[in-house]
mmCIF file of C-alpha atoms in Angstrom:
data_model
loop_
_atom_site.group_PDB
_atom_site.id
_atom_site.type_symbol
_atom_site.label_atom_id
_atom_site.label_comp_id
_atom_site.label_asym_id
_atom_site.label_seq_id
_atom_site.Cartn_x
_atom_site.Cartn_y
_atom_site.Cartn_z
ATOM 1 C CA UNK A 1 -44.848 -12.913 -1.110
ATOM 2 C CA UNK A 2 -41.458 -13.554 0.833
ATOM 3 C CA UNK A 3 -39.663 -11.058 2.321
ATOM 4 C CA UNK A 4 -36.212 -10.964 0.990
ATOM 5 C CA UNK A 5 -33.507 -11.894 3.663
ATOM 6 C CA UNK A 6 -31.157 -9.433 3.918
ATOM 7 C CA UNK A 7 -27.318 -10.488 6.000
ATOM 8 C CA UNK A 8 -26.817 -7.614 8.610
ATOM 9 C CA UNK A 9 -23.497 -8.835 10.054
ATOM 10 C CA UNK A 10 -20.820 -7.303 8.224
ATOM 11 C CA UNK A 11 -17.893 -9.423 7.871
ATOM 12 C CA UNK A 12 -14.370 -8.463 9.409
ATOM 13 C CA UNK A 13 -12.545 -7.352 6.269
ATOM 14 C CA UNK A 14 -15.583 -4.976 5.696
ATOM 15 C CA UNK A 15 -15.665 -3.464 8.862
ATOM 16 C CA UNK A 16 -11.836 -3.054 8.741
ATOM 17 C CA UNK A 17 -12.603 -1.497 5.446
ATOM 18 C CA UNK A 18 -15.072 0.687 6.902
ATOM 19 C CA UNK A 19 -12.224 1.787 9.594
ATOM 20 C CA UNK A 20 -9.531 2.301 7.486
ATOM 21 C CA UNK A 21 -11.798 4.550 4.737
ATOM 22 C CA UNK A 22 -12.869 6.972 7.976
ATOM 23 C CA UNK A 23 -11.906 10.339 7.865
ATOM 24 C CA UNK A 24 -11.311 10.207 11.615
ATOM 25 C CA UNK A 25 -8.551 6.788 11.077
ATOM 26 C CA UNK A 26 -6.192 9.212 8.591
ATOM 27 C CA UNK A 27 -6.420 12.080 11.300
ATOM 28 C CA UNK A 28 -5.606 9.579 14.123
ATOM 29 C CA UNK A 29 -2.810 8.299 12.099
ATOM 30 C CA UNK A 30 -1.483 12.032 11.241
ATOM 31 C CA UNK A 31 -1.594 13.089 14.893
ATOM 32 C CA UNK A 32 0.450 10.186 15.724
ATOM 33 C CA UNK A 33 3.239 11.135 13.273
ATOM 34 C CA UNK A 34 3.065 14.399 14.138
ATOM 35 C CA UNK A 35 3.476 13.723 18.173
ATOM 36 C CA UNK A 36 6.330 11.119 17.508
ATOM 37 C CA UNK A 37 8.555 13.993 15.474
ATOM 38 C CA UNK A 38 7.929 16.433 18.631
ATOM 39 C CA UNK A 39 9.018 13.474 20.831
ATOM 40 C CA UNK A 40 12.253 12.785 18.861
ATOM 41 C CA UNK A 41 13.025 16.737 18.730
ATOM 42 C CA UNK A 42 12.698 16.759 22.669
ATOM 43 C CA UNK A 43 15.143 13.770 22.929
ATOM 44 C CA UNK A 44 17.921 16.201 21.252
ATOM 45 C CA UNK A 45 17.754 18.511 24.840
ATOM 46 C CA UNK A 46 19.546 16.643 27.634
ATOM 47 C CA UNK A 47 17.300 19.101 30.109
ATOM 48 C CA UNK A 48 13.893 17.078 28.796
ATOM 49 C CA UNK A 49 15.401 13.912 28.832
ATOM 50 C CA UNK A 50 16.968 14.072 32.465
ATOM 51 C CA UNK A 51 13.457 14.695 33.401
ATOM 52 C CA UNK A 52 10.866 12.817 30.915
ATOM 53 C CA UNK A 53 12.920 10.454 29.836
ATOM 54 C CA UNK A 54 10.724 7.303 31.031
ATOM 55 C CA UNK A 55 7.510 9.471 29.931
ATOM 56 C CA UNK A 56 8.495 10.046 26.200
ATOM 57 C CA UNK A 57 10.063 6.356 26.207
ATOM 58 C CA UNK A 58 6.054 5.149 26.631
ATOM 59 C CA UNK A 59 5.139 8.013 23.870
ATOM 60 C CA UNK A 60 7.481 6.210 21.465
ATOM 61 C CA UNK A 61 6.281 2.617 22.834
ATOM 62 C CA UNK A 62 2.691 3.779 22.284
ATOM 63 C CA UNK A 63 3.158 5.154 18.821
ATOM 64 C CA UNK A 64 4.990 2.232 17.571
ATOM 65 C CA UNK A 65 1.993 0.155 18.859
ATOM 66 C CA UNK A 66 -0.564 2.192 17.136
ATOM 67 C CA UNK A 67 1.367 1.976 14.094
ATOM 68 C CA UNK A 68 1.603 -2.207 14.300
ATOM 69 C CA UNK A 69 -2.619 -2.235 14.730
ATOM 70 C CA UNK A 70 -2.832 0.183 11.822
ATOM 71 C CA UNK A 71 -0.733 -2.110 9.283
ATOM 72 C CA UNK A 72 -2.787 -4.932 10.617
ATOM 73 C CA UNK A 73 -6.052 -3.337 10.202
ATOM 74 C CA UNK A 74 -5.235 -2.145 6.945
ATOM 75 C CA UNK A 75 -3.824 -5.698 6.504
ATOM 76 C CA UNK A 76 -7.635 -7.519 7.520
ATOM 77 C CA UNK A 77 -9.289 -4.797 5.204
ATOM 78 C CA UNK A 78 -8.205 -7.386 2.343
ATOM 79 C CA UNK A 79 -9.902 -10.122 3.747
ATOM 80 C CA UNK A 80 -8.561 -13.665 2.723
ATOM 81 C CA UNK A 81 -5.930 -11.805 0.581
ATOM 82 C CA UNK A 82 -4.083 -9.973 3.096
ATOM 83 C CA UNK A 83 -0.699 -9.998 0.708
ATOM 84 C CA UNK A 84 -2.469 -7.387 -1.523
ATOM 85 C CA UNK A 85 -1.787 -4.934 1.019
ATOM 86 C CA UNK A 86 1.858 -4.764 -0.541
ATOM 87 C CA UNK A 87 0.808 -4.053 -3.909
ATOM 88 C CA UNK A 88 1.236 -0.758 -2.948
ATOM 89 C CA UNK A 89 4.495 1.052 -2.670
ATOM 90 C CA UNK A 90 3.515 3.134 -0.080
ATOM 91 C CA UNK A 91 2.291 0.670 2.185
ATOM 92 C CA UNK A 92 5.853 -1.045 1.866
ATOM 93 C CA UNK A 93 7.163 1.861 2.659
ATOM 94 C CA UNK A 94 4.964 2.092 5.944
ATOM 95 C CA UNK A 95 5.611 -1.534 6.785
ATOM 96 C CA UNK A 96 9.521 -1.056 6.373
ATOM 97 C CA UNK A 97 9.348 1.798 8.616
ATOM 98 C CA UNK A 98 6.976 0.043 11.037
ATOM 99 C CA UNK A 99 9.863 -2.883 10.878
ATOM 100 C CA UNK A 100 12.938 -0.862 11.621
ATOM 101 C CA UNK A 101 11.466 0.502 14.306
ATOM 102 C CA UNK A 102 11.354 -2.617 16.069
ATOM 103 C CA UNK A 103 15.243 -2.500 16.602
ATOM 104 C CA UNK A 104 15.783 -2.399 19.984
ATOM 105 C CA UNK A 105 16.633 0.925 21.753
ATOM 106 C CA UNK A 106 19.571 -0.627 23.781
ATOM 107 C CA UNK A 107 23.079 -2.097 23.034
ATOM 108 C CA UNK A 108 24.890 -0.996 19.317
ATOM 109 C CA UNK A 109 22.152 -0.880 17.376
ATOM 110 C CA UNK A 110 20.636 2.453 19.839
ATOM 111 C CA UNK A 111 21.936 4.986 17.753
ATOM 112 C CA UNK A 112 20.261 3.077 14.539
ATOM 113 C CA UNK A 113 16.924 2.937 16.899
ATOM 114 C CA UNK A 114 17.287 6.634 17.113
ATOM 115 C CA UNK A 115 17.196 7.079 13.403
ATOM 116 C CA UNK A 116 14.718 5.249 12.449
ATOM 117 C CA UNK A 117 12.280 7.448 15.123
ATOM 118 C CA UNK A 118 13.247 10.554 12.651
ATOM 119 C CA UNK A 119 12.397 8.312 9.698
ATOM 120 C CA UNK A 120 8.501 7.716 11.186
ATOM 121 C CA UNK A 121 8.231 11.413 9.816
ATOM 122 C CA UNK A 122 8.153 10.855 6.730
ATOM 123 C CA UNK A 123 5.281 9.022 6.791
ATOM 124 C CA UNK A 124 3.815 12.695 6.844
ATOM 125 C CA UNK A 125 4.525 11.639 3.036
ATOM 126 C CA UNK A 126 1.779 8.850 2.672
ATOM 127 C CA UNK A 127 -0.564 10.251 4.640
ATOM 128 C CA UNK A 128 -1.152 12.878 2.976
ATOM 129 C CA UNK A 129 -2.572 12.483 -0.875
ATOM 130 C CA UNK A 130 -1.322 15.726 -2.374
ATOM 131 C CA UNK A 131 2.757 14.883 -1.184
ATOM 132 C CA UNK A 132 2.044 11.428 -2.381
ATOM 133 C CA UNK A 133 1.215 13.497 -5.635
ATOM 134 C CA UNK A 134 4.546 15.177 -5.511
ATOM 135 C CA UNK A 135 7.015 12.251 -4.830
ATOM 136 C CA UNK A 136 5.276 10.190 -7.239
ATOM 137 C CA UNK A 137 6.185 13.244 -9.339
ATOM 138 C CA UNK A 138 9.821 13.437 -8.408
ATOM 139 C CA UNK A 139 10.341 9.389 -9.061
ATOM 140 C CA UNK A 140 9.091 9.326 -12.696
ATOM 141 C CA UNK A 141 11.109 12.747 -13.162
ATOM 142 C CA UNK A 142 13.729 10.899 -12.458
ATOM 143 C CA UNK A 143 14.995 9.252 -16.160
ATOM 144 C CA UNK A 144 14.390 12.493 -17.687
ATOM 145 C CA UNK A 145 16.497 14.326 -15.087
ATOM 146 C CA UNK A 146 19.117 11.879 -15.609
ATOM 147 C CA UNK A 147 19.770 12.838 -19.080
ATOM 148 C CA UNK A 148 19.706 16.393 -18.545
ATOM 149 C CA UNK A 149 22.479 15.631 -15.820
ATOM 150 C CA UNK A 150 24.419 14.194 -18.216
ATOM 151 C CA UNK A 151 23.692 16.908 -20.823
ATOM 152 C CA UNK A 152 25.265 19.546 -17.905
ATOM 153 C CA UNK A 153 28.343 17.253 -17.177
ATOM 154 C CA UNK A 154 29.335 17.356 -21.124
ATOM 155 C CA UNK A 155 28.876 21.214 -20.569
ATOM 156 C CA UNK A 156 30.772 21.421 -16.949
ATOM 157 C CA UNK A 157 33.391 18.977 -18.683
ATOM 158 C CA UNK A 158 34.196 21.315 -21.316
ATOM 159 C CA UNK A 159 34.241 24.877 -19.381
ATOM 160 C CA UNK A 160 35.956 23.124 -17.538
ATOM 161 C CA UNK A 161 38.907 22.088 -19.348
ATOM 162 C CA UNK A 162 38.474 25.153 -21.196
ATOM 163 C CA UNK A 163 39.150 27.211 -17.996
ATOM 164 C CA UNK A 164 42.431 25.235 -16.784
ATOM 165 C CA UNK A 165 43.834 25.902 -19.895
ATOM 166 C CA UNK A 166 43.061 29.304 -19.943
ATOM 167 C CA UNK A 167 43.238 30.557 -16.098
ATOM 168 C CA UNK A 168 45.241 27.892 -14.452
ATOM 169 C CA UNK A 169 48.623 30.746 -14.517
ATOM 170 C CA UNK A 170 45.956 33.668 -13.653
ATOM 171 C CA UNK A 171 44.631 32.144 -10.943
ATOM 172 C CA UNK A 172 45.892 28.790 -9.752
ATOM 173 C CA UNK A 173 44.083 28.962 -6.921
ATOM 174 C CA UNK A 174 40.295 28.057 -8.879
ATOM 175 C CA UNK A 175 42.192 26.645 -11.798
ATOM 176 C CA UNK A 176 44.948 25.139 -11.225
ATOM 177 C CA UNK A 177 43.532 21.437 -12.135
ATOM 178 C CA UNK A 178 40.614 19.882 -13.272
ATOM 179 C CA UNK A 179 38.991 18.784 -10.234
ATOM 180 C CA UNK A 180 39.641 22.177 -8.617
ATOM 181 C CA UNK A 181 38.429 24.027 -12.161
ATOM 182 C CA UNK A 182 34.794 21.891 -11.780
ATOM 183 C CA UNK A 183 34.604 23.072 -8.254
ATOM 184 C CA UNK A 184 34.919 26.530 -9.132
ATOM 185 C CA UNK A 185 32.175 25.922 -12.036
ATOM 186 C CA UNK A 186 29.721 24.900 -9.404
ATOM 187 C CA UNK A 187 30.280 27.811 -7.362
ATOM 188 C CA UNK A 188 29.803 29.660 -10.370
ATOM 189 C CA UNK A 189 26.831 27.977 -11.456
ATOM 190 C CA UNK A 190 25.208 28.567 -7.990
ATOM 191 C CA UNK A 191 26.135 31.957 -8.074
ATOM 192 C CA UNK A 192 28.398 32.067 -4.863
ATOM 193 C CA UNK A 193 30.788 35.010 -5.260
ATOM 194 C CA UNK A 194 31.336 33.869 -8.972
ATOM 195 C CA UNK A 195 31.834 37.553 -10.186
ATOM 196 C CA UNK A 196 35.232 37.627 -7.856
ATOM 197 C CA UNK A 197 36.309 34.975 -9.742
ATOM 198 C CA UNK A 198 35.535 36.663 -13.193
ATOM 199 C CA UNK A 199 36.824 39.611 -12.190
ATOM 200 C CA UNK A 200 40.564 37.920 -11.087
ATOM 201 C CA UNK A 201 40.128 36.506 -14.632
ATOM 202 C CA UNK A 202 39.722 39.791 -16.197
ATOM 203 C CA UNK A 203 42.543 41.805 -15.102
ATOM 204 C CA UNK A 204 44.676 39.808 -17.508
ATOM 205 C CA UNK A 205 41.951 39.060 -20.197
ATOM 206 C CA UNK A 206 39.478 41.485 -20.402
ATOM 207 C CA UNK A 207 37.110 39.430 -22.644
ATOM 208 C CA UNK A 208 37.077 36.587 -19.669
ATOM 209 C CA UNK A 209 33.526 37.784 -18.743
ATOM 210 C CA UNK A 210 32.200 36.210 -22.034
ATOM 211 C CA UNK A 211 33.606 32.672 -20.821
ATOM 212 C CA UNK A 212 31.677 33.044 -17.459
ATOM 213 C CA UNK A 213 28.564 35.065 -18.360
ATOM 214 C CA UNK A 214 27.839 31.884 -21.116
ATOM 215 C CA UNK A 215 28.473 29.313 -18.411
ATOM 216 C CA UNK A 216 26.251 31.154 -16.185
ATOM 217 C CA UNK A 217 23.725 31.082 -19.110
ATOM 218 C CA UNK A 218 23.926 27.785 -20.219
ATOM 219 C CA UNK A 219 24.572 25.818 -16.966
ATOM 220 C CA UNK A 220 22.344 27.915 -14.831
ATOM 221 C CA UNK A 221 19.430 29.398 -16.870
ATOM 222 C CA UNK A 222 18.704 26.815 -19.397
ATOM 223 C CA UNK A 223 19.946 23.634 -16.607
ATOM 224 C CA UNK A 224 16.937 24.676 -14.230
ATOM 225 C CA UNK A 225 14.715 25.624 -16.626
ATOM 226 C CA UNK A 226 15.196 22.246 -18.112
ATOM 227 C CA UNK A 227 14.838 20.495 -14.781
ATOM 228 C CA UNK A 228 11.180 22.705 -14.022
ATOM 229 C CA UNK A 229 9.968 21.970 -17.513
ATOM 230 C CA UNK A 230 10.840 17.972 -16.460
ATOM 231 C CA UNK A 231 8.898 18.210 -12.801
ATOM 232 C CA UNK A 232 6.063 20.101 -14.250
ATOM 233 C CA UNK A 233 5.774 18.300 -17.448
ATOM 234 C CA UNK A 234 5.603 15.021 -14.877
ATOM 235 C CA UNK A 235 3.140 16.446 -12.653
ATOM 236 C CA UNK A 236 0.533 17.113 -15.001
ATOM 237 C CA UNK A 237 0.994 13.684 -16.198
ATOM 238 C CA UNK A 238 0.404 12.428 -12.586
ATOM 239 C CA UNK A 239 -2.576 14.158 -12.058
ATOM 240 C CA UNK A 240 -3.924 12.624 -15.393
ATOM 241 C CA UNK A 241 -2.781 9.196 -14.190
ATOM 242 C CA UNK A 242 -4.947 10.134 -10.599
ATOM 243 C CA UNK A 243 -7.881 11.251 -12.184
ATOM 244 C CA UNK A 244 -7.776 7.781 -14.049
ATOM 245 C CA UNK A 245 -7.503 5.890 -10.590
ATOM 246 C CA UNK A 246 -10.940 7.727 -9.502
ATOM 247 C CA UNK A 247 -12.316 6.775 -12.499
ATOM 248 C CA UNK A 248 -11.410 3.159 -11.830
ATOM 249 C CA UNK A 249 -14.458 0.633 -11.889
ATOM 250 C CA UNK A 250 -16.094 -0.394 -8.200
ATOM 251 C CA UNK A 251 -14.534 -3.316 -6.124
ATOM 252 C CA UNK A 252 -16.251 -6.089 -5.134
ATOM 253 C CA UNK A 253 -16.837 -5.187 -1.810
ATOM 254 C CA UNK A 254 -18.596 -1.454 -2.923
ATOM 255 C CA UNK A 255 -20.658 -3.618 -5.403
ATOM 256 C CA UNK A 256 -21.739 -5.892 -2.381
ATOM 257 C CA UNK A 257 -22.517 -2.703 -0.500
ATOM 258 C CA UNK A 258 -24.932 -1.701 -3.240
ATOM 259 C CA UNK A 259 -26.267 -4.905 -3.554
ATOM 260 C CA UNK A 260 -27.255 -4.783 0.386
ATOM 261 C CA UNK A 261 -28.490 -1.018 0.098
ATOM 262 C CA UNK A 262 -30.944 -2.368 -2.809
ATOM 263 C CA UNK A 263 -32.078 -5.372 -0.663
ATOM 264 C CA UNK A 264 -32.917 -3.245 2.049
ATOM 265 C CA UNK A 265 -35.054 -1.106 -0.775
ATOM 266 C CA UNK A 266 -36.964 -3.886 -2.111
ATOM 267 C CA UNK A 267 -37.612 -5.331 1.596
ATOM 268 C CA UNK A 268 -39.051 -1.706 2.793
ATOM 269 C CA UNK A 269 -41.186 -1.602 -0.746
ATOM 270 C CA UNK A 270 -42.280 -5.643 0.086
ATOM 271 C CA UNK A 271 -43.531 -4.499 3.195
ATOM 272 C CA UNK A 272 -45.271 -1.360 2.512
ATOM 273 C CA UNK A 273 -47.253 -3.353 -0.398
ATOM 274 C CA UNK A 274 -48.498 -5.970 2.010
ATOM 275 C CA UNK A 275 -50.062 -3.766 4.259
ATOM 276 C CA UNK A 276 -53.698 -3.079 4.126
ATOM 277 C CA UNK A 277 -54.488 -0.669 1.193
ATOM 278 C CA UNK A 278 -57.086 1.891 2.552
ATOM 279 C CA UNK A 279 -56.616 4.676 0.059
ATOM 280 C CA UNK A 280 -58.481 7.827 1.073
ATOM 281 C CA UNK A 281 -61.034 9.270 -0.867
ATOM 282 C CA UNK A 282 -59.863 11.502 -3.489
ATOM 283 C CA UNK A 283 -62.679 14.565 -4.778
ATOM 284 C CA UNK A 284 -60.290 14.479 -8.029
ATOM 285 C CA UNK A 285 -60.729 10.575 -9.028
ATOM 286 C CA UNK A 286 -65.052 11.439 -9.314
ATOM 287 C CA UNK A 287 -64.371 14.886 -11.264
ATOM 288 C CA UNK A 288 -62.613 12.384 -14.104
ATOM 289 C CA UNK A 289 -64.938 9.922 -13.885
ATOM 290 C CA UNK A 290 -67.481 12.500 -14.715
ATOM 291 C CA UNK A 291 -65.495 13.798 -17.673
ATOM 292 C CA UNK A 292 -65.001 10.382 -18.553
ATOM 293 C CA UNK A 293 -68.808 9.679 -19.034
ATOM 294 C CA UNK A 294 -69.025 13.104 -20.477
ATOM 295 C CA UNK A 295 -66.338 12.510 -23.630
ATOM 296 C CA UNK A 296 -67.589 8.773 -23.885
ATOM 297 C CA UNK A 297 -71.766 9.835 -23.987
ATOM 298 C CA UNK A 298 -70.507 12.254 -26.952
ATOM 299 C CA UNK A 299 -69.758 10.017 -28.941
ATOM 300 C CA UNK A 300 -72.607 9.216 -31.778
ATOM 301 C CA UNK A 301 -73.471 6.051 -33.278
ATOM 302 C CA UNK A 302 -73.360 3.953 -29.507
ATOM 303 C CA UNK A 303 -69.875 4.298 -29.223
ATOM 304 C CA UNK A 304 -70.750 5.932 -25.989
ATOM 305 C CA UNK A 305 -72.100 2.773 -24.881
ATOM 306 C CA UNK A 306 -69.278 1.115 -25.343
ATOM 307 C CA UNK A 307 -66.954 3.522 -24.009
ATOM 308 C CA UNK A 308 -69.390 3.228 -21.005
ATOM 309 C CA UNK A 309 -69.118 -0.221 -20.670
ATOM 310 C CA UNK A 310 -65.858 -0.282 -20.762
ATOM 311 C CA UNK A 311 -64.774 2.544 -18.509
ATOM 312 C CA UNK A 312 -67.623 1.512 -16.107
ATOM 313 C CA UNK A 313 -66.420 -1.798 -15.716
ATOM 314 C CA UNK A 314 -62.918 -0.239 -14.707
ATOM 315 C CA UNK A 315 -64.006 2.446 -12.259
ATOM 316 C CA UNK A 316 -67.544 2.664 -12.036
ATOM 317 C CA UNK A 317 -67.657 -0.296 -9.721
ATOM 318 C CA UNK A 318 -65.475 1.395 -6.755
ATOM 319 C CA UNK A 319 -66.937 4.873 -7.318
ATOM 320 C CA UNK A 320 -70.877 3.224 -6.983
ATOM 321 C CA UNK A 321 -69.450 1.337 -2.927
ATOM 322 C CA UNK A 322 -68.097 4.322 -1.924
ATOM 323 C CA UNK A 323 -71.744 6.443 -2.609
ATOM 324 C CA UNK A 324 -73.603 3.609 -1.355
ATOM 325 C CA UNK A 325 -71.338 4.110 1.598
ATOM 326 C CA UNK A 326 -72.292 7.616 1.873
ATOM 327 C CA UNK A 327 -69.067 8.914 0.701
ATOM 328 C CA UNK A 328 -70.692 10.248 -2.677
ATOM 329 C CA UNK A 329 -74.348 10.308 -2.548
ATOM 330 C CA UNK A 330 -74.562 12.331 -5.869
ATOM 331 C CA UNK A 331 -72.582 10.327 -7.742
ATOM 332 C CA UNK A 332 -75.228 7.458 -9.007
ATOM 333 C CA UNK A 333 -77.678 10.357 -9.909
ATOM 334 C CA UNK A 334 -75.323 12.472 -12.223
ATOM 335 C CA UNK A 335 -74.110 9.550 -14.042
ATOM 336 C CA UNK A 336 -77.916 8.430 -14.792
ATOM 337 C CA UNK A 337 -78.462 11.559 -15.975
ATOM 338 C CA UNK A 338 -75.982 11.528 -18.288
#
């Protein structure tokens, strides 16, 4: 029998695969992020830049280097299909960061440079899974948010024409026109001093405080509630939608992996059948032979004899080497007896 041939090179998009799936390549990549938003927040101090200027221009020379192999490792993972490394969004998002930041430092476009340093940050974001979780969150909350924002401009839109009307001659200084009546509904509605407000209303109509208390209900209570029920409601639906990804079938390359893992099996199972079989002897195998000859001399009517040919022809031929060997000297006697 052949031994089965088994490839042991691994190809380049497998062992970028390999890299990019370590634990240790996310926590490199982390690190990295991490040291280029200190190195941005020293720039701000004139003191540290006087004096490490040169050194933390290398830092962001070095990071910006790291970050080019990492989209082109991720890049090779994908083999002959490297385009499918923009299929997803947050990979764009990485690459579009990793481009900006290749605006030169120098000349008009330094302060631009600058920002796009802070802007490396945020890929805090894709590296980890759990914020991934959250903006993924915040993006599909996004229709239903809309429509709740234009269910609270109706409501701002009508307190606050409601309020010119009524307060504009009370007190022209929050009510005195439409735009300045809407900014006095958002202070309300985020609860900045409102009640001095309600209370300058008040001293001319006393029953003013139902007019704010129900804004404050409806455009602050049931708004936000509104807006959580939205972001929660999405984030359970996001989890749902991750759980599916897990359950997604295997790529090609993990069922290659398998397929390798099983060759390996077989080959290791090939080899340990061709060697020699010297199987040791075994006091258990010669009790059951003996209960073997036992049941089948039981049996009346020469059915014994059968069962003895039978069963002797199997085992009896091994068992009667090894006593002629000396390994069970006993053995040839008991079964005559019986």
């Amino acid at each position: 029998m052949n031994e089965v041939s088994i490839p042991q090179k691994l190809s380049l998009a497998e062992r970028c695969e390999r890299i990019v799936a370590a634990p240790l390549f996310s926590q490199i990549i982390i690190g990295l992020i991490m040291l280029n938003g200190i190195a941005v927040g020293l720039e701000t101090s004139t003191w540290v830049t006087e004096r490490f200027g040169a050194l933390l221009g290398a830092i962001n020379q070095m990071i910006l280097a790291a970050f080019i192999a990492e989209a082109a490792v991720k890049m090779a993972a994908h083999g002959q299909r490297p385009w499918r490394y923009f299929a997803s969004g947050w990979n764009c998002f990485d690459f579009s960061i990793i481009a900006l930041s290749l605006i030169p430092a120098a000349g008009p476009l330094a302060t631009l440079a600058r920002l796009v340093r802070v802007l490396r940050v945020l890929r805090l974001v894709s590296a980890f899974p759990e914020l991934r979780l959250l903006v993924d969150t915040l993006l599909r909350s996004l229709p239903s948010m809309f429509h709740i924002a234009l269910l609270m401009g109706i409501i701002f839109y009508i307190y606050g024409v409601a309020g010119y009307f009524l307060f504009h001659e009370i007190d022209p200084t929050h009510w005195r026109s439409l735009p300045i009546a809407l900014l006095s509904l958002f202070r309300i509605v985020t609860f900045e001093d409102w009640t001095d407000i309600m209370y300058t209303a008040m001293e001319s109509m006393p029953w003013a405080w139902l007019y704010f208390v129900s804004f404050v209900v409806m455009g602050a209570f049931v708004m936000i509630n509104l807006f959580i029920g939205v972001v929660l409601n999405n984030l359970e639906e996001a989890k749902l939608r991750r759980l599916d990804e897990l359950q997604l079938p295997p790529s090609q390359t993990e069922i290659l992996r398998e397929l390798r893992a099983t060759q390996e099996s077989l080959a290791r199972l090939q080899r340990r059948m061709e060697k020699p079989n010297k199987e040791p002897h075994n006091d258990s195998d010669d009790r059951q032979l003996r209960l073997l000859h036992l049941e089948c001399g039981a049996v009346p009517g020469g059915a014994g004899r059968e069962c003895e040919s039978g069963a002797q022809r199997r085992d009896s031929g091994r068992r009667y080497r090894r006593a002629g060997a000396g390994e069970d000297s006993d053995l040839p006697g008991a079964l005559h007896a019986q």
